[in-house]
mmCIF file of C-alpha atoms and ligand atoms in Angstrom:
data_model
loop_
_atom_site.group_PDB
_atom_site.id
_atom_site.type_symbol
_atom_site.label_atom_id
_atom_site.label_comp_id
_atom_site.label_asym_id
_atom_site.label_seq_id
_atom_site.Cartn_x
_atom_site.Cartn_y
_atom_site.Cartn_z
ATOM 1 C CA MET A 18 5.328 -8.962 23.859
ATOM 2 C CA ALA A 19 5.372 -5.676 22.133
ATOM 3 C CA ASN A 20 7.742 -3.229 20.477
ATOM 4 C CA ALA A 21 5.021 -2.865 17.899
ATOM 5 C CA THR A 22 5.258 -0.835 14.713
ATOM 6 C CA VAL A 23 2.397 0.553 12.669
ATOM 7 C CA SER A 24 3.116 1.572 9.092
ATOM 8 C CA LEU A 25 0.457 3.474 7.198
ATOM 9 C CA SER A 26 0.672 2.567 3.514
ATOM 10 C CA ILE A 27 -1.365 5.189 1.720
ATOM 11 C CA HIS A 28 -2.185 4.176 -1.826
ATOM 12 C CA PHE A 29 -2.805 7.482 -3.543
ATOM 13 C CA ASP A 30 -4.393 6.055 -6.694
ATOM 14 C CA ALA A 31 -6.614 9.061 -7.431
ATOM 15 C CA VAL A 32 -8.102 8.503 -10.913
ATOM 16 C CA SER A 33 -5.663 5.781 -11.950
ATOM 17 C CA THR A 34 -7.521 2.966 -10.226
ATOM 18 C CA TRP A 35 -10.743 3.834 -12.070
ATOM 19 C CA LEU A 36 -8.923 3.838 -15.408
ATOM 20 C CA TRP A 37 -6.799 0.716 -15.175
ATOM 21 C CA SER A 38 -8.449 -1.407 -12.493
ATOM 22 C CA PHE A 39 -12.076 -0.618 -13.355
ATOM 23 C CA ASP A 40 -11.704 0.056 -17.085
ATOM 24 C CA SER A 41 -13.660 3.304 -16.755
ATOM 25 C CA TRP A 42 -11.938 5.343 -19.436
ATOM 26 C CA ASP A 43 -15.153 6.963 -20.696
ATOM 27 C CA MET A 44 -16.941 7.422 -17.362
ATOM 28 C CA PRO A 45 -16.318 10.847 -15.854
ATOM 29 C CA THR A 46 -18.385 10.248 -12.740
ATOM 30 C CA ARG A 47 -16.071 7.366 -11.870
ATOM 31 C CA HIS A 48 -13.088 9.609 -12.565
ATOM 32 C CA SER A 49 -14.609 12.087 -10.125
ATOM 33 C CA ARG A 50 -14.234 9.623 -7.264
ATOM 34 C CA GLY A 51 -10.491 9.721 -7.850
ATOM 35 C CA VAL A 52 -10.490 13.510 -8.154
ATOM 36 C CA TYR A 53 -12.231 13.568 -4.772
ATOM 37 C CA GLY A 54 -9.284 11.628 -3.372
ATOM 38 C CA ALA A 55 -6.843 14.251 -4.627
ATOM 39 C CA ASP A 56 -8.902 17.365 -3.841
ATOM 40 C CA VAL A 57 -10.654 16.351 -0.612
ATOM 41 C CA GLY A 58 -9.395 13.087 0.871
ATOM 42 C CA ALA A 59 -5.644 13.625 0.637
ATOM 43 C CA PRO A 60 -5.588 17.117 2.237
ATOM 44 C CA ARG A 61 -7.788 15.889 5.086
ATOM 45 C CA LEU A 62 -5.555 12.895 5.661
ATOM 46 C CA LEU A 63 -2.443 15.081 5.622
ATOM 47 C CA ASP A 64 -4.025 17.388 8.202
ATOM 48 C CA LEU A 65 -4.859 14.448 10.455
ATOM 49 C CA LEU A 66 -1.343 13.013 10.235
ATOM 50 C CA ASP A 67 0.106 16.460 10.960
ATOM 51 C CA GLN A 68 -2.141 16.840 13.976
ATOM 52 C CA TYR A 69 -0.813 13.632 15.535
ATOM 53 C CA ASP A 70 2.718 13.980 14.131
ATOM 54 C CA ILE A 71 2.501 10.582 12.459
ATOM 55 C CA PRO A 72 4.907 9.582 9.666
ATOM 56 C CA SER A 73 3.404 7.629 6.775
ATOM 57 C CA THR A 74 4.265 6.237 3.375
ATOM 58 C CA TRP A 75 2.400 7.318 0.267
ATOM 59 C CA CYS A 76 2.613 4.799 -2.571
ATOM 60 C CA ILE A 77 1.814 7.001 -5.536
ATOM 61 C CA PRO A 78 1.388 5.993 -9.190
ATOM 62 C CA GLY A 79 3.291 8.225 -11.597
ATOM 63 C CA HIS A 80 -0.079 8.932 -13.193
ATOM 64 C CA THR A 81 -1.233 10.597 -9.955
ATOM 65 C CA ILE A 82 2.011 12.560 -9.569
ATOM 66 C CA GLU A 83 1.659 13.956 -13.076
ATOM 67 C CA SER A 84 -2.116 14.524 -12.853
ATOM 68 C CA PHE A 85 -2.219 16.158 -9.397
ATOM 69 C CA PRO A 86 1.259 17.607 -8.831
ATOM 70 C CA GLU A 87 0.356 20.176 -6.158
ATOM 71 C CA ILE A 88 -1.082 17.750 -3.624
ATOM 72 C CA CYS A 89 1.750 15.273 -4.289
ATOM 73 C CA GLU A 90 4.202 18.086 -3.569
ATOM 74 C CA GLU A 91 2.313 18.681 -0.300
ATOM 75 C CA VAL A 92 2.710 15.026 0.658
ATOM 76 C CA HIS A 93 6.441 15.222 0.056
ATOM 77 C CA SER A 94 6.929 18.594 1.730
ATOM 78 C CA HIS A 95 5.119 17.373 4.844
ATOM 79 C CA GLY A 96 7.869 14.781 5.245
ATOM 80 C CA HIS A 97 5.997 11.627 4.317
ATOM 81 C CA GLY A 98 7.668 8.846 2.356
ATOM 82 C CA VAL A 99 6.864 8.618 -1.343
ATOM 83 C CA GLN A 100 7.196 5.137 -2.813
ATOM 84 C CA HIS A 101 6.364 3.242 -5.990
ATOM 85 C CA HIS A 102 2.889 2.053 -6.984
ATOM 86 C CA GLY A 103 3.337 1.711 -10.749
ATOM 87 C CA TRP A 104 3.252 4.556 -13.240
ATOM 88 C CA SER A 105 -0.124 3.320 -14.371
ATOM 89 C CA HIS A 106 -2.388 1.305 -12.107
ATOM 90 C CA GLN A 107 -2.215 -1.682 -14.428
ATOM 91 C CA GLY A 108 -1.905 -5.064 -12.725
ATOM 92 C CA PRO A 109 1.596 -6.407 -13.434
ATOM 93 C CA SER A 110 0.320 -9.775 -14.650
ATOM 94 C CA THR A 111 -1.717 -8.077 -17.391
ATOM 95 C CA PHE A 112 1.227 -6.543 -19.269
ATOM 96 C CA GLU A 113 1.853 -8.262 -22.564
ATOM 97 C CA SER A 114 5.577 -8.651 -21.916
ATOM 98 C CA LYS A 115 8.318 -8.228 -19.341
ATOM 99 C CA GLU A 116 9.532 -5.223 -21.340
ATOM 100 C CA ALA A 117 6.168 -3.474 -21.046
ATOM 101 C CA GLU A 118 6.024 -4.049 -17.293
ATOM 102 C CA TYR A 119 9.641 -2.935 -16.922
ATOM 103 C CA HIS A 120 8.889 0.258 -18.839
ATOM 104 C CA ASP A 121 5.925 1.090 -16.583
ATOM 105 C CA ILE A 122 7.961 0.603 -13.408
ATOM 106 C CA GLU A 123 10.906 2.565 -14.802
ATOM 107 C CA TRP A 124 8.531 5.391 -15.774
ATOM 108 C CA GLY A 125 7.101 5.415 -12.251
ATOM 109 C CA ILE A 126 10.622 5.757 -10.827
ATOM 110 C CA GLU A 127 11.207 8.814 -12.987
ATOM 111 C CA SER A 128 7.917 10.388 -11.852
ATOM 112 C CA ILE A 129 8.912 9.957 -8.211
ATOM 113 C CA ARG A 130 12.402 11.262 -8.887
ATOM 114 C CA GLY A 131 10.799 14.339 -10.428
ATOM 115 C CA LEU A 132 8.795 14.880 -7.232
ATOM 116 C CA THR A 133 11.291 14.015 -4.501
ATOM 117 C CA GLY A 134 14.663 14.164 -6.259
ATOM 118 C CA GLU A 135 15.282 10.593 -5.141
ATOM 119 C CA LYS A 136 14.747 7.101 -6.454
ATOM 120 C CA PRO A 137 12.105 5.159 -4.508
ATOM 121 C CA THR A 138 13.359 2.269 -2.386
ATOM 122 C CA GLY A 139 10.086 0.357 -2.169
ATOM 123 C CA TYR A 140 7.246 -0.924 -4.313
ATOM 124 C CA ALA A 141 3.610 -1.785 -3.645
ATOM 125 C CA SER A 142 2.075 -3.310 -6.748
ATOM 126 C CA PRO A 143 -1.263 -2.086 -8.110
ATOM 127 C CA ALA A 144 -3.981 -4.290 -6.593
ATOM 128 C CA TRP A 145 -1.166 -6.373 -5.046
ATOM 129 C CA ASP A 146 -0.712 -8.235 -8.280
ATOM 130 C CA PHE A 147 2.634 -9.761 -9.313
ATOM 131 C CA SER A 148 3.579 -11.150 -12.688
ATOM 132 C CA GLU A 149 6.157 -13.889 -13.102
ATOM 133 C CA HIS A 150 8.611 -11.066 -13.933
ATOM 134 C CA THR A 151 7.851 -8.534 -11.188
ATOM 135 C CA LEU A 152 10.375 -9.767 -8.642
ATOM 136 C CA ASP A 153 13.161 -9.898 -11.242
ATOM 137 C CA ILE A 154 12.332 -6.388 -12.415
ATOM 138 C CA LEU A 155 12.366 -4.998 -8.877
ATOM 139 C CA GLN A 156 15.780 -6.530 -8.281
ATOM 140 C CA GLU A 157 17.123 -5.334 -11.633
ATOM 141 C CA LEU A 158 15.982 -1.808 -10.827
ATOM 142 C CA GLY A 159 17.554 -1.855 -7.369
ATOM 143 C CA PHE A 160 14.517 -1.839 -5.100
ATOM 144 C CA GLU A 161 15.153 -2.631 -1.433
ATOM 145 C CA TRP A 162 11.688 -3.791 -0.414
ATOM 146 C CA ASP A 163 8.222 -4.727 -1.592
ATOM 147 C CA SER A 164 4.842 -4.608 0.108
ATOM 148 C CA SER A 165 2.381 -6.688 -1.937
ATOM 149 C CA VAL A 166 2.650 -10.260 -0.667
ATOM 150 C CA MET A 167 0.700 -12.093 2.024
ATOM 151 C CA ALA A 168 2.825 -15.041 3.157
ATOM 152 C CA ALA A 169 3.042 -13.491 6.642
ATOM 153 C CA ASP A 170 0.890 -11.060 8.547
ATOM 154 C CA PHE A 171 2.997 -9.139 11.073
ATOM 155 C CA ARG A 172 6.570 -10.192 10.303
ATOM 156 C CA PRO A 173 8.747 -8.645 7.622
ATOM 157 C CA HIS A 174 10.878 -11.244 5.862
ATOM 158 C CA TYR A 175 13.028 -11.802 2.817
ATOM 159 C CA LEU A 176 10.768 -12.401 -0.168
ATOM 160 C CA TYR A 177 11.021 -15.806 -1.794
ATOM 161 C CA GLY A 178 11.786 -16.070 -5.497
ATOM 162 C CA GLY A 179 12.142 -18.913 -7.976
ATOM 163 C CA TRP A 180 8.850 -20.526 -7.043
ATOM 164 C CA ALA A 181 7.219 -23.208 -9.179
ATOM 165 C CA ALA A 182 3.651 -24.452 -9.276
ATOM 166 C CA PRO A 183 3.643 -27.609 -11.413
ATOM 167 C CA GLU A 184 0.340 -29.345 -12.110
ATOM 168 C CA ASP A 185 1.867 -32.739 -11.390
ATOM 169 C CA GLY A 186 3.837 -32.006 -8.257
ATOM 170 C CA PRO A 187 4.006 -30.043 -5.028
ATOM 171 C CA TYR A 188 4.298 -26.306 -4.792
ATOM 172 C CA GLN A 189 7.900 -25.169 -4.615
ATOM 173 C CA ARG A 190 8.275 -21.892 -2.804
ATOM 174 C CA GLY A 191 11.827 -21.132 -3.974
ATOM 175 C CA GLU A 192 14.503 -19.395 -1.932
ATOM 176 C CA PRO A 193 14.742 -16.084 -0.091
ATOM 177 C CA THR A 194 15.961 -13.175 -2.196
ATOM 178 C CA ASP A 195 17.575 -9.925 -1.032
ATOM 179 C CA LEU A 196 14.265 -8.077 -1.322
ATOM 180 C CA ILE A 197 12.521 -7.411 1.985
ATOM 181 C CA GLU A 198 8.788 -8.004 2.126
ATOM 182 C CA LEU A 199 6.533 -5.920 4.377
ATOM 183 C CA PRO A 200 3.460 -8.154 4.336
ATOM 184 C CA VAL A 201 0.012 -6.794 3.554
ATOM 185 C CA SER A 202 -3.501 -8.146 3.949
ATOM 186 C CA TRP A 203 -6.875 -7.570 2.354
ATOM 187 C CA GLU A 204 -8.084 -7.603 5.976
ATOM 188 C CA ARG A 205 -6.193 -4.379 6.604
ATOM 189 C CA ASP A 206 -7.252 -2.407 3.532
ATOM 190 C CA ASP A 207 -10.054 0.153 3.349
ATOM 191 C CA PHE A 208 -10.836 -0.124 -0.359
ATOM 192 C CA PRO A 209 -12.511 -3.545 -0.769
ATOM 193 C CA PRO A 210 -15.020 -3.336 2.094
ATOM 194 C CA PHE A 211 -15.935 0.328 1.799
ATOM 195 C CA THR A 212 -16.024 1.039 -1.910
ATOM 196 C CA TYR A 213 -19.334 0.568 -3.650
ATOM 197 C CA THR A 214 -18.991 -0.469 -7.279
ATOM 198 C CA TRP A 215 -21.549 -2.142 -9.458
ATOM 199 C CA SER A 216 -19.022 -3.608 -11.862
ATOM 200 C CA ARG A 217 -17.260 -5.782 -9.299
ATOM 201 C CA PRO A 218 -19.805 -7.528 -7.065
ATOM 202 C CA HIS A 219 -17.137 -8.619 -4.580
ATOM 203 C CA ARG A 220 -16.511 -4.977 -3.797
ATOM 204 C CA MET A 221 -19.754 -4.242 -2.090
ATOM 205 C CA GLY A 222 -19.443 -1.075 -0.056
ATOM 206 C CA TYR A 223 -22.169 -0.124 2.436
ATOM 207 C CA VAL A 224 -20.509 -2.255 5.096
ATOM 208 C CA PRO A 225 -20.906 -0.898 8.634
ATOM 209 C CA GLU A 226 -17.740 1.074 9.325
ATOM 210 C CA ASP A 227 -17.374 -0.165 12.884
ATOM 211 C CA ALA A 228 -17.248 -3.809 11.804
ATOM 212 C CA ILE A 229 -14.230 -3.158 9.611
ATOM 213 C CA PHE A 230 -12.464 -0.905 12.086
ATOM 214 C CA GLN A 231 -13.026 -3.547 14.768
ATOM 215 C CA LYS A 232 -11.044 -6.000 12.619
ATOM 216 C CA TRP A 233 -8.182 -3.516 12.564
ATOM 217 C CA TYR A 234 -8.329 -3.004 16.342
ATOM 218 C CA ASP A 235 -8.429 -6.763 16.931
ATOM 219 C CA GLN A 236 -5.486 -7.461 14.638
ATOM 220 C CA PHE A 237 -3.403 -4.682 16.135
ATOM 221 C CA ASP A 238 -4.213 -5.647 19.728
ATOM 222 C CA TRP A 239 -3.473 -9.327 19.069
ATOM 223 C CA MET A 240 -0.169 -8.448 17.429
ATOM 224 C CA TYR A 241 0.710 -6.159 20.345
ATOM 225 C CA GLU A 242 0.083 -8.960 22.825
ATOM 226 C CA HIS A 243 1.544 -11.905 20.934
ATOM 227 C CA VAL A 244 4.190 -10.807 18.433
ATOM 228 C CA GLU A 245 7.534 -9.331 19.439
ATOM 229 C CA ASN A 246 8.640 -6.653 16.978
ATOM 230 C CA GLY A 247 5.429 -7.009 14.967
ATOM 231 C CA VAL A 248 4.748 -4.722 12.028
ATOM 232 C CA PHE A 249 1.162 -3.783 11.225
ATOM 233 C CA VAL A 250 0.839 -2.426 7.689
ATOM 234 C CA LEU A 251 -2.494 -0.651 7.223
ATOM 235 C CA THR A 252 -3.416 0.230 3.653
ATOM 236 C CA LEU A 253 -5.533 3.330 3.146
ATOM 237 C CA HIS A 254 -6.807 5.200 0.103
ATOM 238 C CA PRO A 255 -7.460 8.955 0.432
ATOM 239 C CA GLN A 256 -10.632 8.694 -1.645
ATOM 240 C CA VAL A 257 -11.996 6.068 0.770
ATOM 241 C CA ILE A 258 -10.630 6.883 4.228
ATOM 242 C CA GLY A 259 -10.873 10.637 3.627
ATOM 243 C CA GLN A 260 -14.656 10.570 3.934
ATOM 244 C CA ALA A 261 -15.997 12.084 7.148
ATOM 245 C CA HIS A 262 -17.453 8.991 8.777
ATOM 246 C CA ARG A 263 -14.210 7.072 8.239
ATOM 247 C CA LEU A 264 -11.741 9.805 9.063
ATOM 248 C CA MET A 265 -13.246 10.206 12.528
ATOM 249 C CA ARG A 266 -12.825 6.479 13.129
ATOM 250 C CA LEU A 267 -9.290 6.521 11.772
ATOM 251 C CA GLU A 268 -8.465 9.305 14.224
ATOM 252 C CA ALA A 269 -9.707 7.166 17.105
ATOM 253 C CA PHE A 270 -7.656 4.225 15.857
ATOM 254 C CA LEU A 271 -4.498 6.362 15.652
ATOM 255 C CA GLN A 272 -5.148 7.552 19.208
ATOM 256 C CA HIS A 273 -5.520 3.920 20.298
ATOM 257 C CA VAL A 274 -2.114 3.038 18.831
ATOM 258 C CA GLN A 275 -0.502 6.091 20.394
ATOM 259 C CA SER A 276 -1.955 5.127 23.782
ATOM 260 C CA LYS A 277 0.125 1.937 23.804
ATOM 261 C CA PRO A 278 3.485 2.445 25.489
ATOM 262 C CA GLU A 279 5.444 0.216 23.111
ATOM 263 C CA ALA A 280 3.864 1.123 19.783
ATOM 264 C CA THR A 281 5.339 3.534 17.259
ATOM 265 C CA PHE A 282 4.516 4.694 13.764
ATOM 266 C CA LYS A 283 7.264 4.369 11.173
ATOM 267 C CA THR A 284 7.601 4.824 7.446
ATOM 268 C CA MET A 285 7.872 1.622 5.463
ATOM 269 C CA ASP A 286 11.386 2.516 4.391
ATOM 270 C CA ASP A 287 12.443 2.856 8.031
ATOM 271 C CA VAL A 288 10.861 -0.514 8.813
ATOM 272 C CA ALA A 289 12.741 -2.176 5.943
ATOM 273 C CA THR A 290 16.023 -0.525 6.921
ATOM 274 C CA ASP A 291 15.630 -1.599 10.554
ATOM 275 C CA PHE A 292 14.770 -5.144 9.484
ATOM 276 C CA ARG A 293 17.829 -5.453 7.256
ATOM 277 C CA LYS A 294 20.097 -4.194 10.049
ATOM 278 C CA ALA A 295 18.637 -6.655 12.544
ATOM 279 C CA ASN A 296 18.511 -9.544 10.061
ATOM 280 C CA PRO A 297 21.456 -9.258 7.689
ATOM 281 C CA LYS A 298 21.251 -11.699 4.814
ATOM 282 C CA THR A 299 24.111 -14.146 5.035
ATOM 283 C CA SER A 300 23.935 -15.923 1.671
HETATM 284 ZN ZN1 LIG B 429 -3.647 1.254 -5.844
#
């Protein structure tokens, strides 16, 4: 089995994650960790991807685009995909209304249009959170694909909608929609294991790097051996992966993928487009 695809999903949160996800509005040293992502991590990551001629997808909150326009312009001018990750980094389920969530997503579209001249085709939700309205909003705004859901690991699929979770009956998963899902996993994300925070005990940091990278190698190798046309979405944050001791390990991992004869790197938009062509929706 093979014909494997690796898609790097680079969540360029910069300061936004510290503001909305960690409620650190008055804490400039926390802000500085996001500034590091924009000033140090992102340029290093761009250089590495250039060196190996690897396409990637940067999911960028509008807040980052408007706060750090030069480096976002660099991302775009280097040919990487730019896709939606909220305007803010507020979890969709925490908006007070559908209208407020809709406004944030619409605002994020305009920020990306200002950077690339084009509307984004895909969405990765902040912290992979979905409200009961998110799927409807994505469809209303014409998105082609999402990458926030974990019902599969290596197989893109049409995302189910119309689910129900009654207290007095079985879970009802709903029906496939037209939106393609590129599945993600907390097991293929650099932020939770590597980021030390004292406000969220489950985000510990100080984990040995090799233990986490080994999980990525194992998942990729298993997919390569067992899944035909598998897609391995790896989520990276410039402020996390851009640190020296991780960047050197990422480089080795990229070399490992490139050493496999039937593995290629693709942008997420290319993966979604290929999937739709190979699996046209009939109903
Ligand atoms: Zn994020």
